[in-house]
Amino acid sequence: DAKTTQPNSMESNEEEPVHLPCNHSTISGTDYIHWYRQLPSQGPEYVIHGLTSNVNNRMASLAIAEDRKSSTLILHRATLRDAAVYYCILRRLIQGAQKLVFGQGTRLTINP
Amino acid sequence: EAGVAQSPRYKIIEKRQSVAFWCNPISGHATLYWYQQILGQGPKLLIQFQNNGVVDDSQLPKDRFSAERLKGVDSTLKIQPAKLEDSAVYLCASSPRGFGGTYEQYFGPGTRLTVT
């Protein structure tokens, strides 16, 4: 399974930007980079995904390195509600079926 | 749009007992997933259905776990007999399709199982 490497934990302050890094040196050409987050006592929720180009949505931005071996999830203005575990995942197709393999993720703490 | 529904939310059983979890995916979603999340770890895929057929069950401990998705809608996951190491949160997720592209997975709130 495709492996990603993330810091175990990060801390930031409310209303400041947060940059969550992810390394995926074994990424293949067809792997999409997905980010999910899991708030306490909830199931994971989708944040954003991309293939080669940087992506923006209402929740976050995803910056993908030119060689695709790393990416960064950017929360532009963190709120207390953004405190969660963030998972960087390589989506693979196994016999055509989409498969996500979750790692340990990064636990993000937001200070008021 | 209603989300993925799961029940029960919590369950406590003794080892060697059996237990069943129920999942109702988002209407129209063809693909359904069951994950196991042990405390402090990320979710691990147990089984993936495309409509009512199994796509991937490579990580399902088939000697004690079973799952079905009748009529391609609701699904049940059963454990019989339960072991202490089965204590975890069992998450159900669904997506519009599971093949040929990349799609969001929508997760339910999970069922927290404690085996004593």
PDB file of C-alpha atoms in Angstrom:
ATOM      1  CA  ASP A   1       0.000   0.000   0.000  1.00  0.00           C
ATOM      2  CA  ALA A   2       1.174   3.515  -0.822  1.00  0.00           C
ATOM      3  CA  LYS A   3       2.706   5.128   2.242  1.00  0.00           C
ATOM      4  CA  THR A   4       2.525   8.716   3.425  1.00  0.00           C
ATOM      5  CA  THR A   5       4.549  10.343   6.202  1.00  0.00           C
ATOM      6  CA  GLN A   6       3.079  13.075   8.388  1.00  0.00           C
ATOM      7  CA  PRO A   7       4.156  14.699  11.657  1.00  0.00           C
ATOM      8  CA  ASN A   8       2.371  13.130  14.619  1.00  0.00           C
ATOM      9  CA  SER A   9       1.179  16.479  15.941  1.00  0.00           C
ATOM     10  CA  MET A  10       1.138  20.200  15.210  1.00  0.00           C
ATOM     11  CA  GLU A  11      -0.066  23.233  17.084  1.00  0.00           C
ATOM     12  CA  SER A  12      -1.246  26.610  15.857  1.00  0.00           C
ATOM     13  CA  ASN A  13      -3.173  29.643  16.999  1.00  0.00           C
ATOM     14  CA  GLU A  14      -6.697  30.641  16.160  1.00  0.00           C
ATOM     15  CA  GLU A  15      -7.088  32.888  13.104  1.00  0.00           C
ATOM     16  CA  GLU A  16      -3.611  32.061  11.831  1.00  0.00           C
ATOM     17  CA  PRO A  17      -2.777  29.989   8.738  1.00  0.00           C
ATOM     18  CA  VAL A  18      -1.793  26.348   9.203  1.00  0.00           C
ATOM     19  CA  HIS A  19       0.418  24.351   6.850  1.00  0.00           C
ATOM     20  CA  LEU A  20       0.173  20.573   7.280  1.00  0.00           C
ATOM     21  CA  PRO A  21       2.934  18.708   5.421  1.00  0.00           C
ATOM     22  CA  CYS A  22       2.829  15.242   3.903  1.00  0.00           C
ATOM     23  CA  ASN A  23       5.555  13.212   2.197  1.00  0.00           C
ATOM     24  CA  HIS A  24       4.661  10.523  -0.317  1.00  0.00           C
ATOM     25  CA  SER A  25       7.877   9.634  -2.117  1.00  0.00           C
ATOM     26  CA  THR A  26       6.484   6.366  -3.560  1.00  0.00           C
ATOM     27  CA  ILE A  27       3.540   8.029  -5.293  1.00  0.00           C
ATOM     28  CA  SER A  28       2.729   6.696  -8.749  1.00  0.00           C
ATOM     29  CA  GLY A  29       1.411   8.614 -11.716  1.00  0.00           C
ATOM     30  CA  THR A  30      -2.225   7.634 -11.181  1.00  0.00           C
ATOM     31  CA  ASP A  31      -2.356   8.175  -7.407  1.00  0.00           C
ATOM     32  CA  TYR A  32      -4.581  10.995  -6.253  1.00  0.00           C
ATOM     33  CA  ILE A  33      -3.663  12.785  -3.011  1.00  0.00           C
ATOM     34  CA  HIS A  34      -6.628  12.922  -0.640  1.00  0.00           C
ATOM     35  CA  TRP A  35      -6.966  14.694   2.699  1.00  0.00           C
ATOM     36  CA  TYR A  36      -9.538  13.773   5.295  1.00  0.00           C
ATOM     37  CA  ARG A  37      -9.932  15.014   8.824  1.00  0.00           C
ATOM     38  CA  GLN A  38     -11.516  13.465  11.887  1.00  0.00           C
ATOM     39  CA  LEU A  39     -12.979  15.604  14.615  1.00  0.00           C
ATOM     40  CA  PRO A  40     -13.255  14.093  18.106  1.00  0.00           C
ATOM     41  CA  SER A  41     -15.855  11.331  18.354  1.00  0.00           C
ATOM     42  CA  GLN A  42     -16.844  11.651  14.685  1.00  0.00           C
ATOM     43  CA  GLY A  43     -16.159   9.761  11.490  1.00  0.00           C
ATOM     44  CA  PRO A  44     -13.598  11.174   9.056  1.00  0.00           C
ATOM     45  CA  GLU A  45     -14.741  13.881   6.671  1.00  0.00           C
ATOM     46  CA  TYR A  46     -13.392  14.705   3.246  1.00  0.00           C
ATOM     47  CA  VAL A  47     -11.339  17.890   2.973  1.00  0.00           C
ATOM     48  CA  ILE A  48      -9.776  18.082  -0.475  1.00  0.00           C
ATOM     49  CA  HIS A  49      -7.996  16.063  -3.153  1.00  0.00           C
ATOM     50  CA  GLY A  50      -5.702  16.689  -6.102  1.00  0.00           C
ATOM     51  CA  LEU A  51      -3.570  14.994  -8.727  1.00  0.00           C
ATOM     52  CA  THR A  52      -0.936  17.428 -10.033  1.00  0.00           C
ATOM     53  CA  SER A  53      -2.181  20.995  -9.780  1.00  0.00           C
ATOM     54  CA  ASN A  54      -2.843  23.018  -6.657  1.00  0.00           C
ATOM     55  CA  VAL A  55      -6.477  22.923  -5.574  1.00  0.00           C
ATOM     56  CA  ASN A  56      -8.701  25.248  -3.570  1.00  0.00           C
ATOM     57  CA  ASN A  57     -12.102  24.719  -2.012  1.00  0.00           C
ATOM     58  CA  ARG A  58     -14.143  26.317   0.723  1.00  0.00           C
ATOM     59  CA  MET A  59     -12.380  24.362   3.432  1.00  0.00           C
ATOM     60  CA  ALA A  60      -8.715  24.465   2.445  1.00  0.00           C
ATOM     61  CA  SER A  61      -6.049  24.619  -0.243  1.00  0.00           C
ATOM     62  CA  LEU A  62      -3.800  21.800  -1.389  1.00  0.00           C
ATOM     63  CA  ALA A  63      -0.334  22.607  -2.668  1.00  0.00           C
ATOM     64  CA  ILE A  64       1.351  19.751  -4.542  1.00  0.00           C
ATOM     65  CA  ALA A  65       5.082  19.730  -5.221  1.00  0.00           C
ATOM     66  CA  GLU A  66       6.164  19.638  -8.830  1.00  0.00           C
ATOM     67  CA  ASP A  67       7.615  16.109  -8.453  1.00  0.00           C
ATOM     68  CA  ARG A  68       4.456  15.076  -6.504  1.00  0.00           C
ATOM     69  CA  LYS A  69       6.528  13.536  -3.737  1.00  0.00           C
ATOM     70  CA  SER A  70       5.108  15.899  -1.143  1.00  0.00           C
ATOM     71  CA  SER A  71       2.071  18.055  -0.557  1.00  0.00           C
ATOM     72  CA  THR A  72       0.819  20.600   1.949  1.00  0.00           C
ATOM     73  CA  LEU A  73      -2.689  21.153   3.216  1.00  0.00           C
ATOM     74  CA  ILE A  74      -3.281  24.815   3.981  1.00  0.00           C
ATOM     75  CA  LEU A  75      -5.959  26.065   6.334  1.00  0.00           C
ATOM     76  CA  HIS A  76      -5.999  29.778   5.651  1.00  0.00           C
ATOM     77  CA  ARG A  77      -7.459  30.960   8.928  1.00  0.00           C
ATOM     78  CA  ALA A  78      -7.713  28.299  11.599  1.00  0.00           C
ATOM     79  CA  THR A  79     -10.636  28.193  13.995  1.00  0.00           C
ATOM     80  CA  LEU A  80     -11.107  26.095  17.115  1.00  0.00           C
ATOM     81  CA  ARG A  81     -13.378  23.851  15.074  1.00  0.00           C
ATOM     82  CA  ASP A  82     -10.396  22.882  12.896  1.00  0.00           C
ATOM     83  CA  ALA A  83      -8.824  20.947  15.782  1.00  0.00           C
ATOM     84  CA  ALA A  84      -8.793  17.382  14.468  1.00  0.00           C
ATOM     85  CA  VAL A  85      -6.620  14.562  13.162  1.00  0.00           C
ATOM     86  CA  TYR A  86      -5.719  15.225   9.527  1.00  0.00           C
ATOM     87  CA  TYR A  87      -5.000  12.273   7.251  1.00  0.00           C
ATOM     88  CA  CYS A  88      -3.018  12.495   4.023  1.00  0.00           C
ATOM     89  CA  ILE A  89      -3.880   9.502   1.836  1.00  0.00           C
ATOM     90  CA  LEU A  90      -2.867   8.225  -1.586  1.00  0.00           C
ATOM     91  CA  ARG A  91      -5.927   6.974  -3.429  1.00  0.00           C
ATOM     92  CA  ARG A  92      -5.117   3.899  -5.469  1.00  0.00           C
ATOM     93  CA  LEU A  93      -7.209   1.917  -7.894  1.00  0.00           C
ATOM     94  CA  ILE A  94      -7.110  -1.796  -7.113  1.00  0.00           C
ATOM     95  CA  GLN A  95      -8.679  -3.677 -10.020  1.00  0.00           C
ATOM     96  CA  GLY A  96     -10.523  -0.484 -10.819  1.00  0.00           C
ATOM     97  CA  ALA A  97     -11.870   0.002  -7.304  1.00  0.00           C
ATOM     98  CA  GLN A  98     -10.956   3.101  -5.337  1.00  0.00           C
ATOM     99  CA  LYS A  99      -9.030   2.320  -2.154  1.00  0.00           C
ATOM    100  CA  LEU A 100      -7.938   4.687   0.622  1.00  0.00           C
ATOM    101  CA  VAL A 101      -5.328   3.535   3.146  1.00  0.00           C
ATOM    102  CA  PHE A 102      -5.272   5.727   6.253  1.00  0.00           C
ATOM    103  CA  GLY A 103      -2.055   6.253   8.212  1.00  0.00           C
ATOM    104  CA  GLN A 104      -1.697   7.719  11.706  1.00  0.00           C
ATOM    105  CA  GLY A 105      -2.394  11.288  10.629  1.00  0.00           C
ATOM    106  CA  THR A 106      -1.403  14.606  12.222  1.00  0.00           C
ATOM    107  CA  ARG A 107      -3.206  15.726  15.350  1.00  0.00           C
ATOM    108  CA  LEU A 108      -3.755  19.479  15.009  1.00  0.00           C
ATOM    109  CA  THR A 109      -4.280  21.546  18.136  1.00  0.00           C
ATOM    110  CA  ILE A 110      -5.613  25.097  17.822  1.00  0.00           C
ATOM    111  CA  ASN A 111      -4.915  27.497  20.657  1.00  0.00           C
ATOM    112  CA  PRO A 112      -7.452  30.275  21.373  1.00  0.00           C
TER     113      PRO A 112
ATOM    114  CA  GLU B   1     -29.105  15.286   2.067  1.00  0.00           C
ATOM    115  CA  ALA B   2     -29.158  12.736   4.893  1.00  0.00           C
ATOM    116  CA  GLY B   3     -25.776  11.353   5.892  1.00  0.00           C
ATOM    117  CA  VAL B   4     -24.621   7.807   6.518  1.00  0.00           C
ATOM    118  CA  ALA B   5     -26.567   6.315   9.403  1.00  0.00           C
ATOM    119  CA  GLN B   6     -25.177   3.697  11.768  1.00  0.00           C
ATOM    120  CA  SER B   7     -26.590   1.859  14.736  1.00  0.00           C
ATOM    121  CA  PRO B   8     -26.075   1.211  17.522  1.00  0.00           C
ATOM    122  CA  ARG B   9     -23.722   4.024  18.491  1.00  0.00           C
ATOM    123  CA  TYR B  10     -22.293   2.095  21.424  1.00  0.00           C
ATOM    124  CA  LYS B  11     -22.174  -1.580  22.315  1.00  0.00           C
ATOM    125  CA  ILE B  12     -20.591  -3.442  25.194  1.00  0.00           C
ATOM    126  CA  ILE B  13     -20.358  -7.234  25.034  1.00  0.00           C
ATOM    127  CA  GLU B  14     -18.389 -10.001  26.680  1.00  0.00           C
ATOM    128  CA  LYS B  15     -15.770 -11.944  24.755  1.00  0.00           C
ATOM    129  CA  ARG B  16     -17.115 -14.891  22.790  1.00  0.00           C
ATOM    130  CA  GLN B  17     -20.493 -13.182  22.366  1.00  0.00           C
ATOM    131  CA  SER B  18     -21.763 -12.084  18.967  1.00  0.00           C
ATOM    132  CA  VAL B  19     -22.643  -8.575  17.795  1.00  0.00           C
ATOM    133  CA  ALA B  20     -24.046  -6.947  14.675  1.00  0.00           C
ATOM    134  CA  PHE B  21     -23.761  -3.425  13.323  1.00  0.00           C
ATOM    135  CA  TRP B  22     -26.072  -1.798  10.821  1.00  0.00           C
ATOM    136  CA  CYS B  23     -25.333   0.833   8.190  1.00  0.00           C
ATOM    137  CA  ASN B  24     -27.617   2.812   5.888  1.00  0.00           C
ATOM    138  CA  PRO B  25     -25.581   4.663   3.246  1.00  0.00           C
ATOM    139  CA  ILE B  26     -26.468   7.884   1.490  1.00  0.00           C
ATOM    140  CA  SER B  27     -29.261   7.284  -0.988  1.00  0.00           C
ATOM    141  CA  GLY B  28     -27.992   6.343  -4.420  1.00  0.00           C
ATOM    142  CA  HIS B  29     -24.445   5.584  -3.334  1.00  0.00           C
ATOM    143  CA  ALA B  30     -23.266   2.407  -5.030  1.00  0.00           C
ATOM    144  CA  THR B  31     -20.159   1.792  -2.960  1.00  0.00           C
ATOM    145  CA  LEU B  32     -20.157   0.951   0.728  1.00  0.00           C
ATOM    146  CA  TYR B  33     -17.172   0.474   3.016  1.00  0.00           C
ATOM    147  CA  TRP B  34     -16.690  -0.899   6.523  1.00  0.00           C
ATOM    148  CA  TYR B  35     -13.634   0.277   8.454  1.00  0.00           C
ATOM    149  CA  GLN B  36     -12.242  -0.674  11.853  1.00  0.00           C
ATOM    150  CA  GLN B  37     -10.554   2.064  13.873  1.00  0.00           C
ATOM    151  CA  ILE B  38      -8.596   1.018  16.938  1.00  0.00           C
ATOM    152  CA  LEU B  39      -7.912   3.762  19.465  1.00  0.00           C
ATOM    153  CA  GLY B  40      -5.007   5.959  18.370  1.00  0.00           C
ATOM    154  CA  GLN B  41      -4.846   4.556  14.842  1.00  0.00           C
ATOM    155  CA  GLY B  42      -6.286   5.513  11.484  1.00  0.00           C
ATOM    156  CA  PRO B  43      -9.244   3.596  10.055  1.00  0.00           C
ATOM    157  CA  LYS B  44      -8.471   0.246   8.431  1.00  0.00           C
ATOM    158  CA  LEU B  45     -10.629  -1.003   5.562  1.00  0.00           C
ATOM    159  CA  LEU B  46     -12.354  -4.299   6.342  1.00  0.00           C
ATOM    160  CA  ILE B  47     -14.612  -4.748   3.324  1.00  0.00           C
ATOM    161  CA  GLN B  48     -15.816  -2.832   0.279  1.00  0.00           C
ATOM    162  CA  PHE B  49     -19.068  -3.469  -1.592  1.00  0.00           C
ATOM    163  CA  GLN B  50     -20.004  -2.290  -5.065  1.00  0.00           C
ATOM    164  CA  ASN B  51     -23.808  -2.486  -5.077  1.00  0.00           C
ATOM    165  CA  ASN B  52     -24.345  -5.886  -3.424  1.00  0.00           C
ATOM    166  CA  GLY B  53     -21.098  -7.505  -4.581  1.00  0.00           C
ATOM    167  CA  VAL B  54     -17.855  -7.674  -2.608  1.00  0.00           C
ATOM    168  CA  VAL B  55     -14.952  -5.801  -4.218  1.00  0.00           C
ATOM    169  CA  ASP B  56     -12.304  -6.171  -1.518  1.00  0.00           C
ATOM    170  CA  ASP B  57     -12.431  -8.166   1.712  1.00  0.00           C
ATOM    171  CA  SER B  58      -8.732  -8.931   1.957  1.00  0.00           C
ATOM    172  CA  GLN B  59      -8.426  -7.501   5.486  1.00  0.00           C
ATOM    173  CA  LEU B  60     -11.633  -9.005   6.895  1.00  0.00           C
ATOM    174  CA  PRO B  61     -10.931 -11.722   9.492  1.00  0.00           C
ATOM    175  CA  LYS B  62     -13.291 -14.150   7.853  1.00  0.00           C
ATOM    176  CA  ASP B  63     -13.164 -16.729  10.645  1.00  0.00           C
ATOM    177  CA  ARG B  64     -15.152 -14.357  12.860  1.00  0.00           C
ATOM    178  CA  PHE B  65     -16.304 -11.385  10.795  1.00  0.00           C
ATOM    179  CA  SER B  66     -18.981 -11.423   8.127  1.00  0.00           C
ATOM    180  CA  ALA B  67     -20.746  -8.701   6.193  1.00  0.00           C
ATOM    181  CA  GLU B  68     -23.561  -8.489   3.733  1.00  0.00           C
ATOM    182  CA  ARG B  69     -25.281  -5.844   1.685  1.00  0.00           C
ATOM    183  CA  LEU B  70     -28.646  -7.116   0.622  1.00  0.00           C
ATOM    184  CA  LYS B  71     -30.327  -5.381  -2.316  1.00  0.00           C
ATOM    185  CA  GLY B  72     -27.327  -3.062  -2.636  1.00  0.00           C
ATOM    186  CA  VAL B  73     -28.524  -0.630   0.028  1.00  0.00           C
ATOM    187  CA  ASP B  74     -28.231  -1.320   3.786  1.00  0.00           C
ATOM    188  CA  SER B  75     -25.388  -3.388   5.168  1.00  0.00           C
ATOM    189  CA  THR B  76     -24.685  -5.366   8.323  1.00  0.00           C
ATOM    190  CA  LEU B  77     -21.337  -6.317   9.804  1.00  0.00           C
ATOM    191  CA  LYS B  78     -21.264  -9.209  12.265  1.00  0.00           C
ATOM    192  CA  ILE B  79     -18.631 -10.472  14.663  1.00  0.00           C
ATOM    193  CA  GLN B  80     -18.994 -13.993  16.068  1.00  0.00           C
ATOM    194  CA  PRO B  81     -17.372 -14.761  18.442  1.00  0.00           C
ATOM    195  CA  ALA B  82     -15.901 -11.457  19.605  1.00  0.00           C
ATOM    196  CA  LYS B  83     -12.381 -11.177  21.031  1.00  0.00           C
ATOM    197  CA  LEU B  84     -10.921  -8.509  23.284  1.00  0.00           C
ATOM    198  CA  GLU B  85      -8.871  -7.125  20.364  1.00  0.00           C
ATOM    199  CA  ASP B  86     -12.075  -6.380  18.449  1.00  0.00           C
ATOM    200  CA  SER B  87     -12.686  -3.399  20.734  1.00  0.00           C
ATOM    201  CA  ALA B  88     -12.712  -0.488  18.293  1.00  0.00           C
ATOM    202  CA  VAL B  89     -14.923   1.968  16.454  1.00  0.00           C
ATOM    203  CA  TYR B  90     -16.555   0.462  13.388  1.00  0.00           C
ATOM    204  CA  LEU B  91     -17.100   3.038  10.682  1.00  0.00           C
ATOM    205  CA  CYS B  92     -19.324   2.754   7.655  1.00  0.00           C
ATOM    206  CA  ALA B  93     -18.738   4.954   4.616  1.00  0.00           C
ATOM    207  CA  SER B  94     -20.318   5.301   1.208  1.00  0.00           C
ATOM    208  CA  SER B  95     -19.436   6.951  -2.081  1.00  0.00           C
ATOM    209  CA  PRO B  96     -21.350   7.559  -5.294  1.00  0.00           C
ATOM    210  CA  ARG B  97     -19.179   5.114  -7.175  1.00  0.00           C
ATOM    211  CA  GLY B  98     -16.029   3.250  -6.316  1.00  0.00           C
ATOM    212  CA  PHE B  99     -14.643   2.562  -9.738  1.00  0.00           C
ATOM    213  CA  GLY B 100     -12.733   4.352 -12.410  1.00  0.00           C
ATOM    214  CA  GLY B 101     -12.230   7.714 -10.785  1.00  0.00           C
ATOM    215  CA  THR B 102     -11.780   9.417  -7.479  1.00  0.00           C
ATOM    216  CA  TYR B 103     -14.697  10.118  -5.221  1.00  0.00           C
ATOM    217  CA  GLU B 104     -15.308  11.410  -1.738  1.00  0.00           C
ATOM    218  CA  GLN B 105     -16.167   8.901   0.892  1.00  0.00           C
ATOM    219  CA  TYR B 106     -18.861   9.975   3.340  1.00  0.00           C
ATOM    220  CA  PHE B 107     -18.488   8.473   6.792  1.00  0.00           C
ATOM    221  CA  GLY B 108     -21.063   7.695   9.422  1.00  0.00           C
ATOM    222  CA  PRO B 109     -20.550   8.477  13.127  1.00  0.00           C
ATOM    223  CA  GLY B 110     -19.375   4.943  13.881  1.00  0.00           C
ATOM    224  CA  THR B 111     -20.250   2.281  16.428  1.00  0.00           C
ATOM    225  CA  ARG B 112     -17.968   2.068  19.437  1.00  0.00           C
ATOM    226  CA  LEU B 113     -17.591  -1.584  20.469  1.00  0.00           C
ATOM    227  CA  THR B 114     -16.135  -2.565  23.818  1.00  0.00           C
ATOM    228  CA  VAL B 115     -15.396  -6.247  24.402  1.00  0.00           C
ATOM    229  CA  THR B 116     -14.849  -7.187  28.049  1.00  0.00           C
TER     230      THR B 116
END
